[in-house]
Short mmCIF file of C-alpha atoms in Angstrom, two decimals:
data_model
loop_
_atom_site.label_atom_id
_atom_site.label_comp_id
_atom_site.label_asym_id
_atom_site.label_seq_id
_atom_site.Cartn_x
_atom_site.Cartn_y
_atom_site.Cartn_z
CA MET A 222 3.62 -16.48 -33.31
CA SER A 223 0.09 -15.70 -31.18
CA LEU A 224 1.84 -17.95 -28.72
CA ASN A 225 4.54 -15.50 -28.26
CA ILE A 226 2.04 -12.51 -28.10
CA LEU A 227 0.00 -13.70 -25.69
CA THR A 228 1.98 -15.11 -23.62
CA CYS A 229 3.88 -12.14 -23.13
CA ASN A 230 3.42 -9.71 -19.71
CA GLU A 231 3.52 -5.69 -18.85
CA ASP A 232 7.98 -6.15 -19.46
CA ASN A 233 8.44 -7.30 -21.99
CA VAL A 234 4.66 -6.68 -23.83
CA THR A 235 7.05 -3.87 -26.28
CA GLU A 236 9.65 -5.54 -28.03
CA VAL A 237 7.25 -8.88 -28.07
CA MET A 238 4.09 -6.75 -29.84
CA TYR A 239 7.33 -5.68 -32.13
CA SER A 240 8.78 -8.77 -33.08
CA ALA A 241 5.27 -9.50 -33.80
CA PHE A 242 5.19 -6.73 -35.61
CA GLU A 243 7.28 -6.57 -37.99
CA PRO A 244 6.99 -10.15 -39.67
CA ILE A 245 3.82 -10.08 -40.54
CA GLY A 246 4.48 -6.78 -42.15
CA ARG A 247 7.59 -8.29 -43.98
CA VAL A 248 5.64 -10.89 -45.43
CA LEU A 249 2.20 -8.97 -46.45
CA GLU A 250 4.06 -5.95 -48.05
CA ILE A 251 2.52 -2.95 -45.16
CA ASP A 252 4.40 -0.17 -44.55
CA ARG A 253 3.12 0.46 -41.08
CA ILE A 254 1.64 -1.56 -37.60
CA SER A 255 0.34 0.01 -35.18
CA ILE A 256 -2.56 -0.54 -32.12
CA LEU A 257 -4.40 2.57 -31.12
CA SER A 258 -6.27 2.59 -27.04
CA ILE A 259 -9.31 4.53 -26.86
CA GLN A 260 -10.04 6.48 -24.03
CA GLU A 261 -12.83 9.02 -23.00
CA GLN A 262 -12.66 10.06 -27.83
CA MET A 263 -9.18 10.31 -27.20
CA ALA A 264 -7.41 7.34 -29.63
CA THR A 265 -2.70 7.00 -28.18
CA PHE A 266 -0.56 5.27 -30.49
CA SER A 267 0.34 2.35 -27.87
CA TYR A 268 2.50 -0.16 -29.84
CA SER A 269 3.54 0.28 -33.19
CA TRP A 270 6.27 -0.61 -36.36
CA ARG A 271 6.98 1.32 -39.30
CA ALA A 272 8.64 -0.59 -42.38
CA ASP A 273 10.44 2.69 -43.41
CA GLY A 274 11.79 2.82 -39.74
CA SER A 275 10.30 6.27 -39.09
CA LYS A 276 10.13 7.94 -35.77
CA ASN A 277 7.81 5.98 -33.67
CA PRO A 278 4.82 7.70 -32.43
CA LEU A 279 4.53 6.40 -28.82
CA GLY A 280 2.22 8.67 -26.96
CA GLU A 281 0.85 10.86 -29.35
CA GLY A 282 -2.29 10.99 -29.53
CA PHE A 283 -5.61 12.46 -31.94
CA ASN A 284 -9.72 13.12 -30.61
CA ILE A 285 -12.33 10.52 -32.31
CA GLU A 286 -15.16 12.68 -31.54
CA ALA A 287 -15.66 14.41 -34.66
CA MET A 288 -14.98 11.01 -37.41
CA THR A 289 -18.03 9.14 -37.83
CA LEU A 290 -17.15 6.69 -40.06
CA LEU A 291 -15.49 5.18 -36.86
CA GLN A 292 -17.00 6.24 -34.62
CA ARG A 293 -20.27 4.55 -36.69
CA ARG A 294 -17.49 1.33 -37.83
CA LEU A 295 -16.45 1.20 -33.62
CA GLN A 296 -20.53 0.51 -31.70
CA SER A 297 -21.07 -2.81 -34.66
CA LEU A 298 -18.34 -3.82 -33.74
CA ASP A 299 -17.35 -4.49 -37.54
CA PRO A 300 -13.36 -3.18 -38.81
CA ILE A 301 -12.79 -0.74 -41.66
CA ILE A 302 -11.16 -2.00 -44.92
CA ILE A 303 -10.43 0.79 -47.00
CA ASP A 304 -8.89 0.60 -50.02
CA ASP A 305 -7.85 4.09 -51.35
CA ILE A 306 -8.40 7.16 -48.94
CA GLU A 307 -9.94 9.56 -51.65
CA SER A 308 -13.09 6.83 -51.62
CA ILE A 309 -13.32 8.43 -48.44
CA LYS A 310 -12.85 12.31 -49.35
CA ASP A 311 -16.18 13.15 -49.28
CA SER A 312 -17.72 11.17 -47.07
CA ALA A 313 -15.38 10.80 -44.12
CA GLN A 314 -14.54 14.72 -44.40
CA THR A 315 -12.15 14.04 -40.08
CA GLU A 316 -10.24 10.59 -41.63
CA TYR A 317 -9.38 11.68 -44.78
CA THR A 318 -8.12 15.09 -43.53
CA LEU A 319 -6.14 13.22 -40.70
CA LEU A 320 -4.98 9.60 -42.63
CA LYS A 321 -3.91 12.15 -46.16
CA SER A 322 -1.44 14.06 -43.45
CA GLN A 323 0.07 10.63 -42.97
CA ASN A 324 0.69 9.81 -46.15
CA ILE A 325 -2.04 6.98 -45.87
CA ALA A 326 -3.14 5.61 -49.13
CA SER A 327 -5.29 2.50 -48.08
CA ILE A 328 -6.13 1.69 -44.24
CA ALA A 329 -7.45 -1.67 -42.59
CA LEU A 330 -8.87 -0.82 -39.21
CA PHE A 331 -9.57 -3.09 -36.78
CA PRO A 332 -11.29 -3.29 -33.31
CA LEU A 333 -9.58 -4.92 -30.50
CA ILE A 334 -12.24 -6.38 -28.11
CA ASP A 335 -13.17 -6.70 -23.99
CA GLY A 336 -16.08 -8.56 -23.42
CA GLN A 337 -18.42 -6.06 -25.35
CA SER A 338 -16.77 -2.50 -25.38
CA VAL A 339 -13.50 -1.46 -27.88
CA PHE A 340 -10.36 -0.66 -25.76
CA GLY A 341 -8.68 0.50 -28.46
CA ILE A 342 -7.66 -0.77 -32.62
CA LEU A 343 -5.83 -2.50 -34.64
CA SER A 344 -4.19 -0.52 -37.86
CA ALA A 345 -2.28 -1.62 -40.45
CA SER A 346 -1.84 0.69 -43.43
CA ASN A 347 -0.35 1.68 -46.64
CA LEU A 348 2.13 4.59 -47.28
CA TYR A 349 1.61 6.70 -51.25
CA HIS A 350 0.30 3.97 -53.47
CA PRO A 351 -3.48 2.88 -52.66
CA GLN A 352 -3.84 -1.01 -52.64
CA GLN A 353 -6.37 -3.85 -51.96
CA TRP A 354 -6.27 -5.70 -49.61
CA THR A 355 -6.77 -9.90 -50.01
CA GLU A 356 -8.30 -11.71 -47.64
CA THR A 357 -5.56 -13.34 -47.06
CA GLN A 358 -3.82 -10.14 -45.34
CA LYS A 359 -7.23 -9.26 -43.84
CA THR A 360 -7.72 -12.73 -42.45
CA ILE A 361 -4.06 -12.48 -40.60
CA LEU A 362 -4.62 -9.06 -39.07
CA SER A 363 -7.64 -9.61 -38.18
CA ARG A 364 -6.44 -12.98 -35.96
CA LEU A 365 -3.71 -10.24 -34.78
CA SER A 366 -6.60 -8.02 -33.54
CA THR A 367 -8.47 -11.52 -31.91
CA THR A 368 -4.63 -12.53 -30.53
CA VAL A 369 -4.14 -8.80 -29.20
CA SER A 370 -7.60 -8.45 -27.80
CA GLU A 371 -7.02 -11.86 -25.65
CA LEU A 372 -3.33 -10.54 -23.82
CA HIS A 373 -5.06 -7.39 -23.21
CA ILE A 374 -7.89 -8.89 -20.63
CA ARG A 375 -4.78 -11.74 -19.79
CA LEU A 376 -2.78 -8.38 -18.84
CA LYS A 377 -6.09 -7.33 -17.34
CA ASN A 378 -6.93 -9.83 -15.08
CA HIS A 379 -3.48 -10.21 -13.94
CA ASN A 380 -3.63 -6.94 -12.61
CA GLU A 381 -6.85 -7.19 -11.72
CA MET A 382 -6.12 -9.67 -9.54
CA THR A 383 -2.53 -8.43 -8.69
CA ALA A 384 -4.99 -5.08 -7.01
CA LEU A 385 -6.65 -7.95 -5.52
CA GLN A 386 -4.29 -9.30 -4.06
CA ASP A 387 -2.31 -6.30 -3.13
CA GLU A 388 -5.77 -4.25 -1.41
CA LEU A 389 -6.17 -7.95 0.54
CA ILE A 390 -2.35 -8.08 2.16
CA GLU A 391 -2.81 -4.44 3.09
CA THR A 392 -6.29 -5.49 4.70
CA ASN A 393 -4.30 -8.05 6.46
CA ARG A 394 -1.73 -5.61 7.08
CA ARG A 395 -4.28 -2.83 8.75
CA LEU A 396 -6.07 -5.78 10.91
CA HIS A 397 -3.44 -7.00 12.05
CA ILE A 398 -2.33 -3.94 13.42
CA ALA A 399 -5.57 -3.38 14.63
CA ALA A 400 -5.61 -6.46 16.09
CA GLU A 401 -2.23 -5.94 18.47
CA THR A 402 -3.56 -1.71 19.13
CA ASP A 403 -4.84 -0.03 21.75
CA GLU A 404 -7.93 1.33 20.24
CA LEU A 405 -7.91 4.67 23.18
CA THR A 406 -4.53 5.05 23.35
CA GLY A 407 -2.45 4.13 19.76
CA LEU A 408 -0.35 2.36 22.28
CA PRO A 409 0.68 -1.81 20.94
CA ASN A 410 -1.33 -3.13 23.39
CA ARG A 411 -0.59 -6.52 25.97
CA ARG A 412 -0.61 -9.63 22.49
CA PRO A 413 2.28 -7.66 20.21
CA PHE A 414 4.03 -7.14 24.48
CA MET A 415 3.93 -10.75 25.92
CA THR A 416 5.56 -11.13 21.99
CA GLU A 417 8.03 -8.86 22.13
CA LEU A 418 9.38 -9.70 25.56
CA ALA A 419 8.91 -13.58 25.07
CA HIS A 420 11.61 -13.02 22.30
CA ASN A 421 13.89 -10.96 24.15
CA THR A 422 13.99 -13.15 26.70
CA GLU A 423 15.60 -15.97 24.44
CA SER A 424 17.47 -14.02 22.33
CA LEU A 425 20.93 -13.67 22.17
CA PHE A 426 21.74 -10.65 21.18
CA VAL A 427 19.92 -9.62 24.28
CA SER A 428 22.12 -9.33 28.36
CA THR A 429 19.63 -7.48 29.84
CA ILE A 430 15.95 -6.70 30.42
CA THR A 431 13.33 -4.38 32.49
CA THR A 432 10.10 -4.32 32.42
CA MET A 433 8.39 -1.71 34.15
CA MET A 434 4.27 -2.08 35.62
CA ILE A 435 2.88 1.52 35.01
CA ASP A 436 -0.49 2.39 36.90
CA VAL A 437 -3.35 5.74 37.00
CA ASP A 438 -3.17 6.34 40.72
CA HIS A 439 -5.94 6.14 41.99
CA PHE A 440 -8.12 5.84 38.60
CA LYS A 441 -10.87 4.41 40.42
CA GLN A 442 -12.40 7.34 41.88
CA TYR A 443 -11.16 10.01 38.58
CA ASN A 444 -14.14 7.99 36.71
CA ASP A 445 -16.60 8.23 39.55
CA THR A 446 -15.53 12.23 39.65
CA TYR A 447 -15.23 13.08 36.42
CA GLY A 448 -16.41 11.04 34.04
CA HIS A 449 -15.27 7.76 31.68
CA VAL A 450 -15.35 10.16 28.91
CA GLN A 451 -12.62 12.42 30.60
CA GLY A 452 -10.88 9.03 31.86
CA ASP A 453 -10.49 7.83 28.61
CA PHE A 454 -8.92 11.62 27.74
CA ALA A 455 -7.03 11.28 30.75
CA LEU A 456 -5.84 8.71 29.88
CA ARG A 457 -5.23 9.29 26.08
CA TYR A 458 -2.38 11.75 27.69
CA VAL A 459 -0.73 9.67 29.62
CA ALA A 460 -0.10 7.73 27.05
CA GLN A 461 1.37 10.08 25.23
CA ALA A 462 3.28 11.37 28.07
CA LEU A 463 4.57 7.25 28.36
CA LYS A 464 5.94 7.42 24.90
CA GLN A 465 7.29 10.69 24.66
CA VAL A 466 9.54 8.96 27.11
CA LEU A 467 10.41 5.52 25.73
CA SER A 468 10.25 6.09 21.78
CA PRO A 469 12.69 8.60 21.01
CA CYS A 470 14.68 5.35 22.47
CA GLY A 471 13.40 2.66 20.57
CA HIS A 472 11.90 1.42 23.53
CA MET A 473 8.01 -0.01 23.58
CA VAL A 474 5.55 0.76 26.44
CA ALA A 475 1.83 -0.84 26.61
CA ARG A 476 -1.29 -0.68 27.39
CA ILE A 477 -2.13 -3.69 29.05
CA GLY A 478 -5.89 -2.77 30.14
CA GLY A 479 -7.57 -0.60 32.03
CA GLU A 480 -5.33 2.19 33.55
CA GLU A 481 -2.14 -0.21 33.22
CA PHE A 482 0.65 0.06 31.41
CA CYS A 483 4.26 -2.07 30.88
CA ALA A 484 7.51 -0.47 29.15
CA LEU A 485 9.83 -3.47 27.84
CA LEU A 486 13.34 -1.72 27.82
CA ILE A 487 16.53 -3.59 26.01
CA ASN A 488 20.02 -3.32 27.44
CA THR A 489 19.11 -0.94 29.76
CA SER A 490 21.65 -0.12 32.77
CA GLN A 491 20.10 -0.38 35.89
CA GLU A 492 20.75 3.32 36.67
CA GLU A 493 18.47 4.22 33.08
CA SER A 494 16.12 1.74 33.60
CA VAL A 495 15.37 4.53 36.56
CA VAL A 496 16.48 7.77 35.09
CA LEU A 497 13.68 7.18 32.43
CA ALA A 498 11.50 5.38 34.69
CA GLN A 499 11.14 8.40 37.11
CA GLN A 500 11.18 10.62 33.65
CA MET A 501 7.61 8.93 33.19
CA ARG A 502 6.31 9.81 36.22
CA GLN A 503 6.87 13.72 36.19
CA GLU A 504 5.92 13.69 32.91
CA VAL A 505 2.24 12.78 33.73
CA GLU A 506 2.79 15.15 36.51
CA LYS A 507 2.98 17.99 34.26
CA LEU A 508 0.61 17.85 32.47
CA ASN A 509 -1.27 18.78 35.37
CA ILE A 510 -4.57 16.92 35.33
CA THR A 511 -7.17 18.01 38.29
CA HIS A 512 -7.49 15.13 40.04
CA SER A 513 -9.16 15.70 43.78
CA GLY A 514 -9.54 11.55 44.72
CA ASN A 515 -6.09 11.66 44.20
CA ASP A 516 -4.93 13.00 47.53
CA PRO A 517 -2.31 14.70 48.84
CA TYR A 518 -1.15 15.74 45.58
CA ASP A 519 -4.96 16.58 43.57
CA ILE A 520 -3.86 15.59 39.78
CA VAL A 521 -3.53 12.44 38.30
CA THR A 522 -0.20 11.01 38.95
CA ILE A 523 1.13 7.10 38.55
CA SER A 524 3.26 4.45 39.73
CA ILE A 525 5.55 2.24 39.03
CA GLY A 526 7.91 -0.73 39.12
CA VAL A 527 10.41 -1.75 37.58
CA ALA A 528 12.67 -4.94 37.60
CA PHE A 529 15.59 -5.16 35.74
CA GLN A 530 17.02 -8.57 35.13
CA HIS A 531 20.76 -9.58 33.27
CA LEU A 532 19.76 -12.62 30.88
CA GLY A 533 23.45 -14.25 32.00
CA ASN A 534 22.44 -14.48 35.60
CA HIS A 535 19.76 -17.33 35.45
CA PRO A 536 16.56 -18.53 33.00
CA ILE A 537 13.80 -15.44 33.63
CA THR A 538 10.18 -16.13 31.90
CA PRO A 539 8.76 -12.58 30.86
CA GLN A 540 5.84 -14.44 33.44
CA ASN A 541 8.39 -13.55 36.41
CA MET A 542 9.81 -9.91 34.93
CA LEU A 543 6.06 -9.17 35.44
CA GLU A 544 5.36 -10.34 38.41
CA ASN A 545 8.56 -8.81 39.43
CA ALA A 546 7.42 -5.65 38.19
CA ASP A 547 4.22 -5.87 39.95
CA GLU A 548 5.23 -6.47 43.14
CA ALA A 549 7.50 -2.78 43.08
CA LEU A 550 4.76 -1.76 42.01
CA TYR A 551 2.44 -2.86 44.60
CA ALA A 552 5.57 -1.07 46.97
CA ALA A 553 5.21 1.78 44.85
CA LYS A 554 1.70 2.31 45.76
CA LYS A 555 1.65 1.44 49.31
CA ARG A 556 4.74 4.29 49.58
CA GLY A 557 1.56 6.50 48.74
CA ARG A 558 1.72 6.50 45.10
CA ASN A 559 3.35 8.77 42.70
CA HIS A 560 5.93 6.62 43.02
CA VAL A 561 9.17 4.41 41.59
CA GLU A 562 9.98 1.64 42.65
CA ILE A 563 13.13 -0.94 41.76
CA ALA A 564 12.28 -4.70 42.35
CA THR A 565 15.86 -4.96 44.23
CA GLY A 566 13.68 -3.45 47.35
CA THR A 567 15.80 -0.36 46.42
CA LYS A 568 13.46 3.52 47.28
CA TRP A 569 13.39 5.70 44.38
#
């Protein structure tokens, strides 16, 4: 029986407790066996078995702050054995009144101990008629209290270990996200972008891939003129503008370094890709961030190179896609910046 209690888990602990308490109560001729948890001077029924099948008081509790007899014995970690509650009528009036209200005539209380602290009480009681607790009863109930204490410790350790594992998993998740997130803009960085690009070039469910290389025009001059703090602000605004266009469509945009961004569009036509590129360019223009070194526009602008590829035509590597987009970006800058150019040579 002790083994059954010790090997139970949180899902079936109530069932196991009841199945253990009932035969013990029947054999020892006890009317009630209960476990009360103690927290902040409140004792609350956690598990209870009653021979007469009366209503279980689970969740009910009472304040033990004024119970001097109980407090004293709990502090010394000693059991309380009362053959007849009338014997404590004068010396422990608070305890007597509570027991009398429950029709308890005799009671045995055993502290449940976690190390050197009491976390609860094992209570065994008889109703209406006093009885002398035998050595057999006290020994079995004492062993039962030890078993319950060991179960509590095991479950607590298990819960602490589970909580620690969950915390480690969450920490690893956050570290993983941090490792793949650009700290300045909150966009993915190069690593997840390249992983996603490589994955999609090999996927059977992807028919077309568009990659875009995006560069903030004359950004070095911007930093030289307005300072790196303002440069960081500008990059954040640009990043949000790009994300605002692509994220609702399920497309990916990443910051791969400095003032350079990359976009990845899956199963999107060439025409749709160019439309989205133009939208991004226009959204950055709408930011209207002053940039006196970006002649002739005098505001922050971006240039975009677009590389579109049907995967079924011939093998293509992620590096090829990025090189094609980079060549198109170079062409867009050569045209005077604030332009979108597609790698086929068609100008937009």
